[in-house]
Short mmCIF file of N, CA and C in Angstrom, two decimals:
data_model
loop_
_atom_site.label_atom_id
_atom_site.label_comp_id
_atom_site.label_asym_id
_atom_site.label_seq_id
_atom_site.Cartn_x
_atom_site.Cartn_y
_atom_site.Cartn_z
N MET A 150 5.51 24.02 -13.77
CA MET A 150 6.50 23.86 -12.73
C MET A 150 6.21 22.56 -12.00
N LEU A 151 7.26 21.82 -11.70
CA LEU A 151 7.13 20.57 -10.94
C LEU A 151 7.45 20.83 -9.47
N TYR A 152 6.65 20.22 -8.60
CA TYR A 152 6.90 20.27 -7.17
C TYR A 152 7.24 18.86 -6.71
N GLN A 153 8.26 18.76 -5.89
CA GLN A 153 8.68 17.47 -5.36
C GLN A 153 8.48 17.47 -3.86
N ILE A 154 7.80 16.45 -3.36
CA ILE A 154 7.56 16.30 -1.92
C ILE A 154 8.39 15.12 -1.46
N ILE A 155 9.26 15.36 -0.50
CA ILE A 155 10.13 14.31 0.03
C ILE A 155 9.85 14.16 1.52
N PRO A 156 9.37 12.99 1.95
CA PRO A 156 9.14 12.79 3.38
C PRO A 156 10.45 12.93 4.16
N LEU A 157 10.36 13.52 5.35
CA LEU A 157 11.55 13.70 6.18
C LEU A 157 11.99 12.42 6.86
N GLU A 158 11.03 11.55 7.16
CA GLU A 158 11.36 10.33 7.88
C GLU A 158 11.49 9.16 6.91
N MET A 159 12.51 8.35 7.11
CA MET A 159 12.71 7.17 6.28
C MET A 159 11.57 6.19 6.53
N GLY A 160 11.12 5.52 5.48
CA GLY A 160 10.07 4.52 5.62
C GLY A 160 8.68 5.10 5.73
N SER A 161 8.52 6.35 5.32
CA SER A 161 7.20 6.97 5.47
C SER A 161 6.42 7.09 4.16
N LEU A 162 6.94 6.54 3.09
CA LEU A 162 6.22 6.53 1.82
C LEU A 162 5.63 5.13 1.65
N VAL A 163 4.30 5.04 1.65
CA VAL A 163 3.61 3.75 1.67
C VAL A 163 2.60 3.69 0.54
N GLN A 164 2.58 2.56 -0.16
CA GLN A 164 1.56 2.30 -1.17
C GLN A 164 0.85 1.02 -0.71
N ARG A 165 -0.46 1.12 -0.47
CA ARG A 165 -1.18 0.03 0.18
C ARG A 165 -2.48 -0.28 -0.53
N SER A 166 -2.78 -1.57 -0.65
CA SER A 166 -4.05 -2.04 -1.21
C SER A 166 -4.78 -2.83 -0.14
N ILE A 167 -6.11 -2.83 -0.24
CA ILE A 167 -6.94 -3.57 0.71
C ILE A 167 -7.84 -4.52 -0.06
N PHE A 168 -7.91 -5.76 0.41
CA PHE A 168 -8.78 -6.78 -0.16
C PHE A 168 -9.70 -7.29 0.94
N LYS A 169 -10.98 -7.50 0.61
CA LYS A 169 -11.95 -7.99 1.59
C LYS A 169 -12.70 -9.18 1.05
N LYS A 170 -13.06 -10.07 1.98
CA LYS A 170 -13.86 -11.26 1.66
C LYS A 170 -14.60 -11.63 2.93
N GLN A 171 -15.92 -11.52 2.90
CA GLN A 171 -16.76 -11.76 4.08
C GLN A 171 -16.27 -10.90 5.23
N ASN A 172 -15.88 -11.49 6.35
CA ASN A 172 -15.41 -10.71 7.50
C ASN A 172 -13.88 -10.70 7.58
N LYS A 173 -13.21 -10.92 6.45
CA LYS A 173 -11.75 -11.00 6.41
C LYS A 173 -11.19 -9.82 5.63
N GLU A 174 -9.96 -9.44 5.98
CA GLU A 174 -9.32 -8.32 5.31
C GLU A 174 -7.83 -8.54 5.19
N ILE A 175 -7.30 -8.20 4.01
CA ILE A 175 -5.86 -8.21 3.75
C ILE A 175 -5.44 -6.79 3.45
N LYS A 176 -4.37 -6.33 4.07
CA LYS A 176 -3.74 -5.05 3.72
C LYS A 176 -2.34 -5.40 3.26
N CYS A 177 -1.99 -4.97 2.06
CA CYS A 177 -0.68 -5.31 1.54
C CYS A 177 -0.17 -4.19 0.65
N GLY A 178 1.12 -4.16 0.44
CA GLY A 178 1.70 -3.15 -0.43
C GLY A 178 3.19 -3.03 -0.25
N THR A 179 3.68 -1.82 -0.44
CA THR A 179 5.11 -1.56 -0.39
C THR A 179 5.38 -0.36 0.50
N VAL A 180 6.44 -0.48 1.29
CA VAL A 180 6.95 0.63 2.09
C VAL A 180 8.34 0.92 1.55
N TRP A 181 8.59 2.18 1.19
CA TRP A 181 9.89 2.56 0.68
C TRP A 181 10.68 3.29 1.75
N LYS A 182 11.96 2.94 1.85
CA LYS A 182 12.83 3.61 2.81
C LYS A 182 12.97 5.09 2.44
N LEU A 183 13.15 5.35 1.15
CA LEU A 183 13.27 6.71 0.65
C LEU A 183 12.45 6.85 -0.62
N GLY A 184 11.99 8.03 -0.89
CA GLY A 184 11.24 8.25 -2.11
C GLY A 184 10.70 9.66 -2.15
N SER A 185 9.97 9.95 -3.22
CA SER A 185 9.40 11.29 -3.35
C SER A 185 8.13 11.23 -4.18
N ILE A 186 7.38 12.31 -4.10
CA ILE A 186 6.15 12.50 -4.85
C ILE A 186 6.37 13.71 -5.75
N ILE A 187 5.88 13.63 -6.98
CA ILE A 187 5.99 14.74 -7.93
C ILE A 187 4.56 15.19 -8.29
N THR A 188 4.36 16.50 -8.36
CA THR A 188 3.08 17.05 -8.80
C THR A 188 3.33 18.37 -9.53
N THR A 189 2.43 18.68 -10.46
CA THR A 189 2.53 19.96 -11.16
C THR A 189 1.69 21.02 -10.46
N THR A 190 0.90 20.60 -9.47
CA THR A 190 0.04 21.52 -8.72
C THR A 190 0.73 21.89 -7.41
N LYS A 191 0.78 23.17 -7.11
CA LYS A 191 1.41 23.61 -5.87
C LYS A 191 0.71 22.96 -4.69
N PRO A 192 1.45 22.22 -3.86
CA PRO A 192 0.83 21.53 -2.72
C PRO A 192 0.22 22.52 -1.73
N ARG A 193 -1.01 22.20 -1.29
CA ARG A 193 -1.71 23.04 -0.33
C ARG A 193 -2.27 22.17 0.81
N PHE A 194 -1.62 21.05 1.07
CA PHE A 194 -2.14 20.10 2.03
C PHE A 194 -1.76 20.42 3.47
N MET A 195 -0.84 21.33 3.71
CA MET A 195 -0.36 21.56 5.07
C MET A 195 -1.46 22.02 6.02
N SER A 196 -2.49 22.68 5.54
CA SER A 196 -3.56 23.13 6.44
C SER A 196 -4.37 21.95 6.98
N ARG A 197 -4.37 20.82 6.25
CA ARG A 197 -5.11 19.64 6.69
C ARG A 197 -4.21 18.56 7.26
N TYR A 198 -2.91 18.78 7.28
CA TYR A 198 -1.95 17.75 7.66
C TYR A 198 -2.07 17.36 9.13
N GLN A 199 -2.15 16.06 9.38
CA GLN A 199 -2.13 15.50 10.73
C GLN A 199 -1.03 14.45 10.76
N ALA A 200 0.00 14.65 11.55
CA ALA A 200 1.17 13.77 11.56
C ALA A 200 0.81 12.32 11.84
N GLN A 201 -0.17 12.07 12.69
CA GLN A 201 -0.53 10.70 13.04
C GLN A 201 -1.30 9.99 11.92
N VAL A 202 -1.86 10.75 10.99
CA VAL A 202 -2.63 10.18 9.88
C VAL A 202 -1.82 10.16 8.59
N GLY A 203 -1.12 11.24 8.31
CA GLY A 203 -0.36 11.34 7.07
C GLY A 203 -1.15 12.07 6.00
N ILE A 204 -0.71 11.93 4.77
CA ILE A 204 -1.34 12.59 3.63
C ILE A 204 -1.63 11.54 2.59
N CYS A 205 -2.83 11.52 2.09
CA CYS A 205 -3.19 10.61 1.01
C CYS A 205 -2.73 11.24 -0.30
N ILE A 206 -1.87 10.54 -1.01
CA ILE A 206 -1.33 11.07 -2.25
C ILE A 206 -2.46 11.38 -3.24
N ALA A 207 -3.53 10.60 -3.20
CA ALA A 207 -4.66 10.84 -4.10
C ALA A 207 -5.30 12.21 -3.85
N ASP A 208 -5.08 12.79 -2.67
CA ASP A 208 -5.63 14.11 -2.35
C ASP A 208 -4.76 15.26 -2.87
N ILE A 209 -3.60 14.94 -3.45
CA ILE A 209 -2.73 15.96 -4.01
C ILE A 209 -2.91 15.90 -5.53
N PRO A 210 -3.55 16.89 -6.14
CA PRO A 210 -3.85 16.84 -7.57
C PRO A 210 -2.61 16.56 -8.41
N GLY A 211 -2.72 15.55 -9.28
CA GLY A 211 -1.65 15.21 -10.21
C GLY A 211 -0.44 14.54 -9.59
N ALA A 212 -0.51 14.17 -8.33
CA ALA A 212 0.65 13.58 -7.65
C ALA A 212 0.90 12.15 -8.10
N VAL A 213 2.18 11.83 -8.29
CA VAL A 213 2.60 10.48 -8.61
C VAL A 213 3.85 10.15 -7.80
N ILE A 214 3.99 8.87 -7.47
CA ILE A 214 5.19 8.45 -6.76
C ILE A 214 6.34 8.51 -7.75
N SER A 215 7.42 9.16 -7.36
CA SER A 215 8.56 9.35 -8.25
C SER A 215 9.64 8.35 -7.88
N LYS A 216 10.83 8.81 -7.67
CA LYS A 216 11.95 7.93 -7.36
C LYS A 216 11.72 7.27 -6.00
N THR A 217 11.97 5.97 -5.96
CA THR A 217 11.85 5.24 -4.70
C THR A 217 13.06 4.34 -4.52
N TYR A 218 13.41 4.08 -3.28
CA TYR A 218 14.58 3.28 -2.96
C TYR A 218 14.27 2.32 -1.82
N ASN A 219 14.84 1.13 -1.92
CA ASN A 219 14.74 0.12 -0.86
C ASN A 219 13.30 -0.19 -0.49
N GLY A 220 12.49 -0.53 -1.48
CA GLY A 220 11.11 -0.91 -1.22
C GLY A 220 11.01 -2.27 -0.57
N GLU A 221 10.11 -2.39 0.37
CA GLU A 221 9.88 -3.65 1.06
C GLU A 221 8.40 -3.99 0.97
N LYS A 222 8.10 -5.18 0.44
CA LYS A 222 6.71 -5.60 0.36
C LYS A 222 6.26 -6.07 1.75
N VAL A 223 5.05 -5.68 2.13
CA VAL A 223 4.50 -6.07 3.43
C VAL A 223 3.05 -6.51 3.27
N ILE A 224 2.63 -7.43 4.13
CA ILE A 224 1.25 -7.92 4.10
C ILE A 224 0.78 -8.13 5.53
N TYR A 225 -0.46 -7.73 5.80
CA TYR A 225 -1.07 -7.87 7.12
C TYR A 225 -2.46 -8.47 6.95
N PHE A 226 -2.89 -9.25 7.93
CA PHE A 226 -4.17 -9.94 7.87
C PHE A 226 -5.04 -9.59 9.07
N SER A 227 -6.34 -9.60 8.86
CA SER A 227 -7.27 -9.45 9.98
C SER A 227 -7.18 -10.72 10.83
N GLU A 228 -7.60 -10.62 12.08
CA GLU A 228 -7.55 -11.76 12.99
C GLU A 228 -8.50 -12.88 12.58
N THR A 229 -9.39 -12.60 11.65
CA THR A 229 -10.38 -13.59 11.21
C THR A 229 -9.85 -14.55 10.14
N ILE A 230 -8.61 -14.36 9.72
CA ILE A 230 -7.99 -15.25 8.73
C ILE A 230 -7.12 -16.25 9.47
N ASP A 231 -7.41 -17.55 9.28
CA ASP A 231 -6.64 -18.57 10.01
C ASP A 231 -5.22 -18.68 9.46
N GLU A 232 -4.37 -19.34 10.24
CA GLU A 232 -2.94 -19.40 9.94
C GLU A 232 -2.64 -20.07 8.60
N ASP A 233 -3.35 -21.15 8.26
CA ASP A 233 -3.11 -21.83 6.98
C ASP A 233 -3.42 -20.92 5.79
N GLU A 234 -4.54 -20.19 5.89
CA GLU A 234 -4.90 -19.28 4.81
C GLU A 234 -3.90 -18.12 4.73
N GLN A 235 -3.44 -17.64 5.88
CA GLN A 235 -2.42 -16.59 5.88
C GLN A 235 -1.15 -17.06 5.18
N ASP A 236 -0.74 -18.29 5.44
CA ASP A 236 0.46 -18.83 4.80
C ASP A 236 0.30 -18.88 3.29
N GLU A 237 -0.87 -19.36 2.83
CA GLU A 237 -1.12 -19.44 1.39
C GLU A 237 -1.13 -18.06 0.74
N LEU A 238 -1.83 -17.11 1.38
CA LEU A 238 -1.91 -15.75 0.84
C LEU A 238 -0.55 -15.05 0.85
N THR A 239 0.24 -15.31 1.86
CA THR A 239 1.59 -14.75 1.94
C THR A 239 2.45 -15.25 0.78
N ASP A 240 2.38 -16.57 0.52
CA ASP A 240 3.13 -17.14 -0.60
C ASP A 240 2.70 -16.53 -1.93
N ILE A 241 1.40 -16.31 -2.10
CA ILE A 241 0.90 -15.68 -3.32
C ILE A 241 1.44 -14.26 -3.44
N PHE A 242 1.36 -13.49 -2.35
CA PHE A 242 1.78 -12.10 -2.36
C PHE A 242 3.26 -11.95 -2.72
N TYR A 243 4.10 -12.83 -2.16
CA TYR A 243 5.54 -12.74 -2.42
C TYR A 243 5.97 -13.53 -3.65
N GLY A 244 5.01 -14.11 -4.40
CA GLY A 244 5.32 -14.84 -5.62
C GLY A 244 6.00 -16.17 -5.40
N LYS A 245 5.74 -16.80 -4.25
CA LYS A 245 6.39 -18.07 -3.91
C LYS A 245 5.43 -19.26 -3.96
N SER A 246 4.21 -19.03 -4.38
CA SER A 246 3.19 -20.08 -4.38
C SER A 246 3.47 -21.11 -5.46
N LYS A 247 3.33 -22.39 -5.10
CA LYS A 247 3.48 -23.47 -6.07
C LYS A 247 2.15 -23.74 -6.78
N LYS A 248 1.04 -23.33 -6.18
CA LYS A 248 -0.29 -23.55 -6.76
C LYS A 248 -0.76 -22.42 -7.66
N PHE A 249 -0.34 -21.19 -7.37
CA PHE A 249 -0.83 -20.02 -8.09
C PHE A 249 0.34 -19.21 -8.64
N SER A 250 0.14 -18.65 -9.82
CA SER A 250 1.16 -17.76 -10.38
C SER A 250 0.47 -16.52 -10.93
N GLY A 251 1.25 -15.49 -11.09
CA GLY A 251 0.72 -14.24 -11.60
C GLY A 251 0.71 -13.16 -10.54
N GLU A 252 0.23 -12.01 -10.93
CA GLU A 252 0.15 -10.85 -10.03
C GLU A 252 -0.76 -11.18 -8.84
N HIS A 253 -0.32 -10.86 -7.63
CA HIS A 253 -1.08 -11.23 -6.42
C HIS A 253 -2.50 -10.68 -6.45
N ALA A 254 -2.70 -9.46 -6.95
CA ALA A 254 -4.04 -8.87 -6.97
C ALA A 254 -5.00 -9.71 -7.81
N ASN A 255 -4.52 -10.21 -8.94
CA ASN A 255 -5.36 -11.05 -9.80
C ASN A 255 -5.68 -12.38 -9.14
N VAL A 256 -4.70 -12.98 -8.49
CA VAL A 256 -4.91 -14.27 -7.82
C VAL A 256 -5.87 -14.10 -6.66
N PHE A 257 -5.69 -13.05 -5.86
CA PHE A 257 -6.61 -12.80 -4.75
C PHE A 257 -8.04 -12.69 -5.27
N GLN A 258 -8.24 -11.95 -6.35
CA GLN A 258 -9.59 -11.79 -6.91
C GLN A 258 -10.12 -13.12 -7.43
N ASP A 259 -9.28 -13.94 -8.04
CA ASP A 259 -9.70 -15.27 -8.49
C ASP A 259 -10.15 -16.13 -7.33
N LEU A 260 -9.59 -15.88 -6.14
CA LEU A 260 -9.94 -16.63 -4.94
C LEU A 260 -11.14 -16.02 -4.19
N GLY A 261 -11.78 -15.01 -4.78
CA GLY A 261 -12.98 -14.44 -4.20
C GLY A 261 -12.78 -13.20 -3.35
N TRP A 262 -11.56 -12.66 -3.32
CA TRP A 262 -11.30 -11.44 -2.56
C TRP A 262 -11.69 -10.23 -3.41
N LYS A 263 -12.37 -9.27 -2.79
CA LYS A 263 -12.76 -8.05 -3.49
C LYS A 263 -11.67 -7.00 -3.30
N ASP A 264 -11.18 -6.48 -4.42
CA ASP A 264 -10.16 -5.44 -4.40
C ASP A 264 -10.82 -4.11 -4.07
N MET A 265 -10.48 -3.56 -2.93
CA MET A 265 -11.04 -2.28 -2.52
C MET A 265 -10.26 -1.12 -3.14
N GLY A 266 -9.31 -1.47 -3.99
CA GLY A 266 -8.51 -0.46 -4.68
C GLY A 266 -7.33 -0.02 -3.86
N GLU A 267 -6.53 0.76 -4.47
CA GLU A 267 -5.36 1.32 -3.80
C GLU A 267 -5.82 2.57 -3.07
N ILE A 268 -6.53 2.35 -1.98
CA ILE A 268 -7.20 3.48 -1.34
C ILE A 268 -6.37 4.19 -0.30
N HIS A 269 -5.23 3.65 0.02
CA HIS A 269 -4.42 4.30 1.05
C HIS A 269 -2.98 4.48 0.60
N THR A 270 -2.79 5.17 -0.49
CA THR A 270 -1.44 5.51 -0.87
C THR A 270 -1.11 6.79 -0.11
N SER A 271 -0.11 6.74 0.73
CA SER A 271 0.06 7.88 1.62
C SER A 271 1.51 8.17 1.99
N LEU A 272 1.71 9.37 2.46
CA LEU A 272 2.92 9.78 3.12
C LEU A 272 2.58 9.83 4.59
N VAL A 273 3.28 9.08 5.39
CA VAL A 273 2.99 9.09 6.82
C VAL A 273 4.23 9.48 7.57
N SER A 274 4.06 9.97 8.78
CA SER A 274 5.24 10.30 9.59
C SER A 274 5.23 9.50 10.86
#
């Protein structure tokens, strides 16, 4: 049996990656206006649910992001990244860089950023 989890609030399905380098941090990913999660395991997360934190999809056995609509790519930087570097990293993330091409995660790693993985894929409210 398949179970489908649909967030009630628009823009609450988030897929986020974190990259670190020295005392710097990049958080980037996609926020979907609408979407759902599919799992074959009956969800039992409500006992641990905290609205201000959300639910980590990785904590729902077998869960995968299903249909999504109106995804928006977003990127955030720690205050320790200067404006010029932010501009360059933003261009890489959105695929607009004239110096670098390819998937942003690969380019970030080539530039010395450590991929902390997709550690915060979540449903938030």
